Short mmCIF file of C-alpha atoms in Angstrom, two decimals:
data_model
loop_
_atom_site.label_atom_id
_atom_site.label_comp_id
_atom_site.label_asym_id
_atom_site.label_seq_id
_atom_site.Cartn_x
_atom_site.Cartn_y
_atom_site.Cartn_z
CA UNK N 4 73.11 69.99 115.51
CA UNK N 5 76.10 72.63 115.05
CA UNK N 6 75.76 75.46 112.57
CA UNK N 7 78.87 75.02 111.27
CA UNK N 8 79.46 73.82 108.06
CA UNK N 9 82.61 75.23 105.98
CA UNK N 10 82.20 72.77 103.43
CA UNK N 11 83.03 74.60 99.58
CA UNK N 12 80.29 72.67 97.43
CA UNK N 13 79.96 73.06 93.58
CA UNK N 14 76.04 74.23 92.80
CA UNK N 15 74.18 71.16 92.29
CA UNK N 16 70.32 70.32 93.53
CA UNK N 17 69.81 72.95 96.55
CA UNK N 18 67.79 70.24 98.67
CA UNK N 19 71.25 68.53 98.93
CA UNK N 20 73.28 71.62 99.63
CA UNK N 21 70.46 72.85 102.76
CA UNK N 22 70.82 69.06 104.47
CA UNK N 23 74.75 70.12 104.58
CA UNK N 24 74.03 73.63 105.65
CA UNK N 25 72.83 72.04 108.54
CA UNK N 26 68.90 73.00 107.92
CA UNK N 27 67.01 70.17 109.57
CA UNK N 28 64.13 71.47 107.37
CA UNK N 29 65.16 71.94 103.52
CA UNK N 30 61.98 72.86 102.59
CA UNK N 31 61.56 75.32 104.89
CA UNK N 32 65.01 76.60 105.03
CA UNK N 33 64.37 77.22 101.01
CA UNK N 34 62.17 80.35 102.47
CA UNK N 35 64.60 81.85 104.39
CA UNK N 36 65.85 85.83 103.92
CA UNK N 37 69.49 83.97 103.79
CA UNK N 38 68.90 81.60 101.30
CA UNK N 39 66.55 84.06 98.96
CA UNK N 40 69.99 86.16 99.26
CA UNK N 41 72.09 83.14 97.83
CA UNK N 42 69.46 82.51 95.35
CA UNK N 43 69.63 85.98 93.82
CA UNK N 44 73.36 86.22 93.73
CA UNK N 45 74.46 82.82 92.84
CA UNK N 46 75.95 82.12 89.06
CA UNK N 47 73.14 80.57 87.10
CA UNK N 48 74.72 78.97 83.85
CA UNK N 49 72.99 80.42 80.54
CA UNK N 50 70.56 78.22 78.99
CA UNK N 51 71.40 76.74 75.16
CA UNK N 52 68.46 76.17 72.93
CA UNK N 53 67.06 72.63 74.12
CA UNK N 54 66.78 73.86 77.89
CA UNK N 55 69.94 72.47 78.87
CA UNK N 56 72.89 74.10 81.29
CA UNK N 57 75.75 75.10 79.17
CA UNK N 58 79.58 73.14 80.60
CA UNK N 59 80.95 76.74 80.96
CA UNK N 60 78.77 79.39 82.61
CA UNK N 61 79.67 83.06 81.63
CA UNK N 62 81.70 84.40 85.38
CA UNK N 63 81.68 88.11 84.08
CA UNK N 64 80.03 91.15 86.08
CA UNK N 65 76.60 90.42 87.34
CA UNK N 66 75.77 87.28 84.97
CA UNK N 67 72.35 88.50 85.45
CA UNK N 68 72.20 89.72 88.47
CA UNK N 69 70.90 93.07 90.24
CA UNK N 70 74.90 94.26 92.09
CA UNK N 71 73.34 97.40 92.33
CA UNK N 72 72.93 96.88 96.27
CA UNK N 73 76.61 95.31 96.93
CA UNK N 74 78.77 96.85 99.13
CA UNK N 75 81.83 97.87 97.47
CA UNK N 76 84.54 98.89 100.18
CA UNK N 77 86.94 99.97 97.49
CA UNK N 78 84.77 102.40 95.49
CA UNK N 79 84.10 103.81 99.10
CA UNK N 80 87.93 104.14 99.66
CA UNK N 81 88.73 105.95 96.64
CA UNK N 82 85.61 108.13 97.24
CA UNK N 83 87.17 109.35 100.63
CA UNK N 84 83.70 111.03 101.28
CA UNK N 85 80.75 110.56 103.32
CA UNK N 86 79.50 106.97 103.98
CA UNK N 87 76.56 105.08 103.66
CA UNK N 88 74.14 104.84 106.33
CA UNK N 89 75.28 102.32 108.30
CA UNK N 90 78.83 101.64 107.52
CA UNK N 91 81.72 102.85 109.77
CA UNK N 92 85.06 103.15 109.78
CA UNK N 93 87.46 101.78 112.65
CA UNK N 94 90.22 103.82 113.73
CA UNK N 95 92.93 100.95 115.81
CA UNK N 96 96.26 102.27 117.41
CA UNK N 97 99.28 100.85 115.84
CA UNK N 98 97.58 99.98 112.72
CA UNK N 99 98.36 101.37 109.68
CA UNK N 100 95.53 100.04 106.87
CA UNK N 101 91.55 101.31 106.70
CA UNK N 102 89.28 98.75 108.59
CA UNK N 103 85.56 99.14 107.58
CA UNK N 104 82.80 97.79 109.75
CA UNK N 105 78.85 97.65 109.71
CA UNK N 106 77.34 99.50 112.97
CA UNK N 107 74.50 96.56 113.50
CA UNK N 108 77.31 94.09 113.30
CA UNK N 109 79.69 94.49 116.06
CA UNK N 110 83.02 93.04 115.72
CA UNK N 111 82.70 92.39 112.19
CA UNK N 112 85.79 94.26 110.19
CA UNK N 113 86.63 94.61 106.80
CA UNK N 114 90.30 95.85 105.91
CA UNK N 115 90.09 96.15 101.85
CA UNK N 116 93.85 95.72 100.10
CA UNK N 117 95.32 94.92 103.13
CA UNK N 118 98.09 92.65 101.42
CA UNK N 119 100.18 93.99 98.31
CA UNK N 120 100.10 92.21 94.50
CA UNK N 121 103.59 90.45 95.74
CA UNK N 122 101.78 89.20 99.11
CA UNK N 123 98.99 88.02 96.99
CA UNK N 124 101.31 85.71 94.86
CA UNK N 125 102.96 84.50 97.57
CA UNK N 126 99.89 82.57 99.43
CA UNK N 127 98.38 81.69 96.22
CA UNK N 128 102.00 79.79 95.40
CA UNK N 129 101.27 78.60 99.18
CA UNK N 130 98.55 77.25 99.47
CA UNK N 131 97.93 75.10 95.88
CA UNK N 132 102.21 74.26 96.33
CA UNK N 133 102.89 73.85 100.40
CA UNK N 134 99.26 74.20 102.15
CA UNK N 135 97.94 70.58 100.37
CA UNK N 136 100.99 68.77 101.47
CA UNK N 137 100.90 66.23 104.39
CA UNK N 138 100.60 66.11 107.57
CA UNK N 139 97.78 68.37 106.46
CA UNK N 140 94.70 66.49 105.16
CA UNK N 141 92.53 67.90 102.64
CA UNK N 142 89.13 66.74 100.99
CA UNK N 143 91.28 64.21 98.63
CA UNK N 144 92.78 62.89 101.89
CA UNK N 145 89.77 60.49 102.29
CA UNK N 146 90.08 58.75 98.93
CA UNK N 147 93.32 58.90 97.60
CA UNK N 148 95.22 58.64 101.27
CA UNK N 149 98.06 61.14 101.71
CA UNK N 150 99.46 62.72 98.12
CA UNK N 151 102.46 64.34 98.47
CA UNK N 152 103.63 67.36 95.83
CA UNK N 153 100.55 67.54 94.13
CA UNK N 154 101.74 71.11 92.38
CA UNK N 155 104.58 69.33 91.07
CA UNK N 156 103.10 66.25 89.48
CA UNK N 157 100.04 68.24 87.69
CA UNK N 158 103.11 70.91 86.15
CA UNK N 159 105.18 67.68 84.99
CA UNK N 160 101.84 66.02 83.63
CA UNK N 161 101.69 63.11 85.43
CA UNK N 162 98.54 61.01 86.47
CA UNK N 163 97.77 59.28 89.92
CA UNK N 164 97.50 55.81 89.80
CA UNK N 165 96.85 52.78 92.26
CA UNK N 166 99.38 50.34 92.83
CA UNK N 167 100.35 47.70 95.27
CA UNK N 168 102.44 48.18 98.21
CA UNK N 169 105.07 45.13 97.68
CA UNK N 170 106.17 44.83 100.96
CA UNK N 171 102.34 44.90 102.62
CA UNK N 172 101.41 42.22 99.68
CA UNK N 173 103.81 40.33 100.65
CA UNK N 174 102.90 40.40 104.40
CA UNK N 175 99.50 39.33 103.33
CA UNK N 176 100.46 36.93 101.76
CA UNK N 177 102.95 35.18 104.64
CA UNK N 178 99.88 35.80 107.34
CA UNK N 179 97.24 34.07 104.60
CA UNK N 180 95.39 37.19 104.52
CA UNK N 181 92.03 36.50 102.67
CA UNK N 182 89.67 39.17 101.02
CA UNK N 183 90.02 42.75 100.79
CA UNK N 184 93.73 44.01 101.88
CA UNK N 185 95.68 46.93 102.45
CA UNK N 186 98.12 46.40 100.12
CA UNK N 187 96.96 49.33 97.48
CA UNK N 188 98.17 53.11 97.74
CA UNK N 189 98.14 55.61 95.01
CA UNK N 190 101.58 57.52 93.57
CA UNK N 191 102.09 59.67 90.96
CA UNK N 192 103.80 58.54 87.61
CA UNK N 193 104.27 59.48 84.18
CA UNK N 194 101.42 59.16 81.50
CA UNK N 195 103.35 57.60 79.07
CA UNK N 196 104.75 54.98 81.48
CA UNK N 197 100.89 53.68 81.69
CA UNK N 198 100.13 53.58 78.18
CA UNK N 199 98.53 49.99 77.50
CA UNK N 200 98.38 49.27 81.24
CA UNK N 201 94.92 49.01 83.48
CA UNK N 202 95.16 50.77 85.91
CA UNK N 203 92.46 53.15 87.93
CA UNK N 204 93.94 56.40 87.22
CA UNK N 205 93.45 60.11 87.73
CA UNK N 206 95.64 63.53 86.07
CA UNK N 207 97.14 65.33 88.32
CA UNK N 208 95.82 68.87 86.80
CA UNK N 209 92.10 66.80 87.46
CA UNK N 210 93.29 66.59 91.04
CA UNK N 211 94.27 70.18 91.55
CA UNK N 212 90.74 71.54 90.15
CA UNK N 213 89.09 69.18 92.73
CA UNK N 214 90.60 70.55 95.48
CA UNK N 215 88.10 71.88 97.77
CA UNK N 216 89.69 72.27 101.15
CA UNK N 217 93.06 71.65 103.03
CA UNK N 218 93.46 71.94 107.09
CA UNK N 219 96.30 73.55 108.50
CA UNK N 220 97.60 73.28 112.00
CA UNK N 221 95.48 71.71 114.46
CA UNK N 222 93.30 69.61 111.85
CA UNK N 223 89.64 70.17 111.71
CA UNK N 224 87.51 66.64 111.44
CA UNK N 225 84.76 66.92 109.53
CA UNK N 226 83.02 63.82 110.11
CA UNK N 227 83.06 64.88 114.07
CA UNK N 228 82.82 68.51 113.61
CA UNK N 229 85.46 69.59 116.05
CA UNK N 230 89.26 69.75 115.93
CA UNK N 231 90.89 66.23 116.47
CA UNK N 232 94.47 67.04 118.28
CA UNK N 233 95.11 63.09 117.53
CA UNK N 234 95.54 63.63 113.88
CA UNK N 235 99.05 64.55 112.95
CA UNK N 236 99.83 67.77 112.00
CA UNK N 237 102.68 70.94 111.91
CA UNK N 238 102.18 74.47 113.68
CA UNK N 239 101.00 77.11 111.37
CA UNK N 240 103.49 78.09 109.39
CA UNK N 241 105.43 81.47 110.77
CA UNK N 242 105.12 83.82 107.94
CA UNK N 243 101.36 83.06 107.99
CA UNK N 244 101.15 83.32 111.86
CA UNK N 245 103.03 86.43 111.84
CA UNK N 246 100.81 88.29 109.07
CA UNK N 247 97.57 86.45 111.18
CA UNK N 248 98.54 88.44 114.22
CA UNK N 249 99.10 91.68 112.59
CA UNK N 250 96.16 91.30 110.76
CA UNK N 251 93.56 90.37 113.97
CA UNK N 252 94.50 93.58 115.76
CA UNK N 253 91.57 95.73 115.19
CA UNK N 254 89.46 92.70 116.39
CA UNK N 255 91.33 91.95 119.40
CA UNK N 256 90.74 92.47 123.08
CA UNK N 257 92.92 95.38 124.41
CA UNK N 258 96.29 93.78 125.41
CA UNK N 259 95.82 90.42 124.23
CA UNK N 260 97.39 88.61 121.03
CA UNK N 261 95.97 86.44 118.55
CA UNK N 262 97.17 83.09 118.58
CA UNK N 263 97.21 81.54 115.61
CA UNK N 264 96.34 77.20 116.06
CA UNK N 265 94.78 76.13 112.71
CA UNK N 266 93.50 77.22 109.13
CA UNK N 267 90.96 76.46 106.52
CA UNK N 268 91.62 77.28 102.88
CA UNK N 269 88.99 76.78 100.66
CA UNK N 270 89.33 76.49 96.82
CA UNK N 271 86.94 77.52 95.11
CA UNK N 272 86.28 77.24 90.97
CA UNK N 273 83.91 79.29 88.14
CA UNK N 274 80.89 77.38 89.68
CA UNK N 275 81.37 76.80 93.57
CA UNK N 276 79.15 78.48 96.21
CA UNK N 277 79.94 78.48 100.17
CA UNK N 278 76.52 77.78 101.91
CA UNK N 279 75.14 79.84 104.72
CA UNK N 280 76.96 78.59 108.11
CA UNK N 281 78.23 79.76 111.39
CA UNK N 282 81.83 79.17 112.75
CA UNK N 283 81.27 78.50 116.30
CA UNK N 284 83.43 75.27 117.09
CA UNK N 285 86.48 77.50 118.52
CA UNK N 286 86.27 78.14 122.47
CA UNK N 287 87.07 81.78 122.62
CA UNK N 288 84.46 83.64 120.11
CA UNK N 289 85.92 86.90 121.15
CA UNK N 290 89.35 86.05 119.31
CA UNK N 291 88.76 86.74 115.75
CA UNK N 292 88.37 84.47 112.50
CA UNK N 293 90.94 86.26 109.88
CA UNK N 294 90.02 85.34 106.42
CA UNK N 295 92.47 86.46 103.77
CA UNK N 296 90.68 86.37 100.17
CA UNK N 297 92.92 85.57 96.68
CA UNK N 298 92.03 85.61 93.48
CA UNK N 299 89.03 85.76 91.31
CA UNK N 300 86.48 88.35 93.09
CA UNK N 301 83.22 87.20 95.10
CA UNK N 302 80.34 87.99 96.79
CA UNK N 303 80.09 87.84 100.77
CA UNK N 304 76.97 87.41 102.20
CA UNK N 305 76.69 88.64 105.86
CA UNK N 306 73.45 87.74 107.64
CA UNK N 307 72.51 87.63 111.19
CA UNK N 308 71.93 85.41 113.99
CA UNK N 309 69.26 83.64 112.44
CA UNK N 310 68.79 83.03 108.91
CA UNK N 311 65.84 84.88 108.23
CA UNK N 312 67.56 88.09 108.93
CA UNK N 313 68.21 89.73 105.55
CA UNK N 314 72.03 89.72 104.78
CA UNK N 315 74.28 92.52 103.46
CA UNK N 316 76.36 91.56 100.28
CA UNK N 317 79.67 93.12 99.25
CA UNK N 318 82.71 92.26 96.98
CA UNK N 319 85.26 90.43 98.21
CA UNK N 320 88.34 90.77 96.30
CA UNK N 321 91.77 89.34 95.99
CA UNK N 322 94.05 91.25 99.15
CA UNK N 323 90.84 91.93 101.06
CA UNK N 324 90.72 90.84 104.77
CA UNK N 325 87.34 90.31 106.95
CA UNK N 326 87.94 89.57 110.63
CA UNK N 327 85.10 88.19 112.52
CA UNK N 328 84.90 88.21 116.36
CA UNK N 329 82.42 88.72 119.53
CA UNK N 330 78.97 88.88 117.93
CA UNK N 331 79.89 88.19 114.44
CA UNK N 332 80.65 84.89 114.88
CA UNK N 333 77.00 84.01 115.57
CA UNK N 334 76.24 85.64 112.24
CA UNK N 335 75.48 83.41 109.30
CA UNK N 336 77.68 84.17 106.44
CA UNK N 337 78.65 82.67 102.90
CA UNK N 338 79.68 82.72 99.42
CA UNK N 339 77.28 82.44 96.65
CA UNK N 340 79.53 82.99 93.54
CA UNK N 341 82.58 84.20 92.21
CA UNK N 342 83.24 86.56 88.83
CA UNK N 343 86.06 85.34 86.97
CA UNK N 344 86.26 88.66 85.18
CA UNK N 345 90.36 88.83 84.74
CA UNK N 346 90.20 92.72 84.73
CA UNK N 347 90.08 92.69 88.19
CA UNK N 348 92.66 90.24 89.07
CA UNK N 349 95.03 91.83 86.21
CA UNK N 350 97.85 93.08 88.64
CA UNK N 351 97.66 89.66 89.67
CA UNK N 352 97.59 88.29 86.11
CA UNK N 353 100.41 90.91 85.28
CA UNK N 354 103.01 89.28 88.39
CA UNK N 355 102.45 85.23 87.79
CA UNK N 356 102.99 86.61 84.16
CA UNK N 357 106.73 87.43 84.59
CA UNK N 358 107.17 84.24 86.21
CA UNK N 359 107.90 80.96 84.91
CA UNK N 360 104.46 79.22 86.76
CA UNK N 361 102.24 78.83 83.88
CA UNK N 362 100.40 76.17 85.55
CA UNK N 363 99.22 79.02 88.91
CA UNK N 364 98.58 81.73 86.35
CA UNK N 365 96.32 79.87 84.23
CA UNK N 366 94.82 78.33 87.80
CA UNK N 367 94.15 82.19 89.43
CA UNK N 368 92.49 83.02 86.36
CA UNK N 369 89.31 81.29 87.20
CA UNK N 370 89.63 80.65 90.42
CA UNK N 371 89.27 81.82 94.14
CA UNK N 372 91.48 80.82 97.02
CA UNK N 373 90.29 81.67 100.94
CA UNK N 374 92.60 81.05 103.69
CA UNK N 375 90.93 80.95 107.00
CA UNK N 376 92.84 81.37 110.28
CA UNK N 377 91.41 80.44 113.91
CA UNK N 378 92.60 80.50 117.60
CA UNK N 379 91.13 77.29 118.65
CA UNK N 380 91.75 77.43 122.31
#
């Protein structure tokens, strides 16, 4: 069975989340160093009086939790001292931002505030406006079909509703079709249109908070666990290709260039985890994964080829970069909560503000966007 598995999952019974890690033991992958790690770090919603989880869990600093041993690659930064046992720092010709990197993890790389509060903005605008759209398929894709401009619908209020196709009905019809048909599809309309009527419907702002991944490029099929060129789809788009490339060059063979083929993004809300995996369905591991983190602020867990090797945590936070290639692509690695504290997004908070998108601010503010770019081939 692959390792793989970059499924974003919101915390529900952990038995169910192992079987999608890929653990072909639960029970025994519940003892692992890995999964202790997520355990101690994940966002465990306050109790009320009668024993029962609260709706809204509190996402401020530590919620609990013992930080004290997170890496923070920042507070090293500003330090500009000695660093920790351990921890390196790669010097790469023709680039012009700090790269990090742990000494037992070769060609792992961390490049903290490697894109501006402007660059920022733009990809979050990207990928919940442009990213979603089709050819690109995203976890909705499977039960709604393709839904086109998804940002725009859940500004303008509107709600998702299944209707018939006239002209397939009507096919149906002429060929004496009997039983279930083809005839439905779901578009967008306005609520006040449907007042009265029965119809299965869904708000659009309900649609953008379930968004849990979208596939860019070459389209990743999760049901096969491998890249399906079959499946329509655009290039990567050139602005993201072009900051791809610049980013990957501290992980890069000497001489050779990154070439971006496809992209994750993963959305992530106050309560969502990213379960221990591996990313090891590309064919070159020596070409780097570049993994651009917006938004709220997580923790990264970093393990090691197996998953009872104990894994280093440190913050992600919104601007960061990690590249993974050679050797750290056999490491398991994950995401066991996010801190929706908005003091550390507030340059982030401060530029949606003098914009007119009321809808993204209020979005950013509790939530965590990962874009995910691969060289398949």
């Amino acid at each position: 069975m692959s390792r793989t598995c970059t499924l974003l999952i919101t915390i529900a019974d952990p038995t169910a989340l192992l079987a999608m890690y890929g653990a072909s033991d639960p029970t025994a992958a519940e003892r692992t160093a890995f999964r202790r790690a997520e355990k101690q770090y994940k966002l465990y919603k306050p109790l009320n009086l009668k024993g029962r989880s609260r709706s809204k869990p509190s996402g401020g600093e530590g919620g609990g939790a013992d930080l004290s041993a997170v890496v923070d690659f920042h507070a090293l930064l500003a330090a500009d001292g000695e660093l920790p046992a351990g921890i390196g720092r790669r010097d790469c010709a023709g680039f012009d931002r700090p790269v990090f990197c742990f000494l037992d993890r070769p060609g792992f790389y961390f490049i903290p505030g490697a894109l501006s509060t402007e660059e920022q903005c733009c990809w979050i605008m990207e990928s919940l406006k442009t990213f979603p759209q089709p050819p690109n398929r995203t976890n909705l894709t499977a039960i709604y079909g393709s839904i086109s401009d998804l940002l725009i619908a859940a500004k303008n209020q509107k709600i998702l509703v299944e209707a018939e196709n006239p002209d397939i009905q009507e096919r149906n019809e002429q060929n004496n079709c009997g039983g279930k048909t083809e005839s439905k599809y779901f578009k967008f309309v306005d609520s006040e249109s449907q007042k009265g009527e029965e119809h299965r419907s869904t708000a659009a702002t309900t649609l953008v908070r379930k968004l849990r991944w979208s596939t860019l490029g070459l389209q990743f099929d999760w049901s096969k666990r491998n890249y399906d060129v079959s499946l329509p789809h655009n290039k990567i788009p050139d602005a993201l290709a072009s900051l791809a490339k610049k980013m990957a060059i501290p992980a890069m063979p000497s001489g050779e260039e990154f070439k971006p083929e496809a992209a994750i993004v993963n959305y992530y809300g106050p309560s969502d985890m990213l379960g221990g995996h591996v990313d090891d369905m590309e064919a070159d591991w020596t070409k780097p994964i570049v993994s651009i983190s917006l938004g709220c602020k997580c923790i990264f867990l970093l393990g090691g080829k197996i998953r009872d090797e104990v894994p280093t945590a440190m913050f992600l936070r919104s601007g960061d970069i990690v590249l993974m290639a050679g050797e750290a692509r056999e490491c398991f690695h994950g995401v066991p909560r996010i801190f929706t504290d908005q003091q550390e997004i507030s340059a982030l908070i401060s530029q949606l503000s003098s914009g007119d998108d009321v809808f993204i601010l209020d979005y950013i503010k509790n939530s965590r966007i990962n874009i995910n770019i691969r060289q398949v081939y």
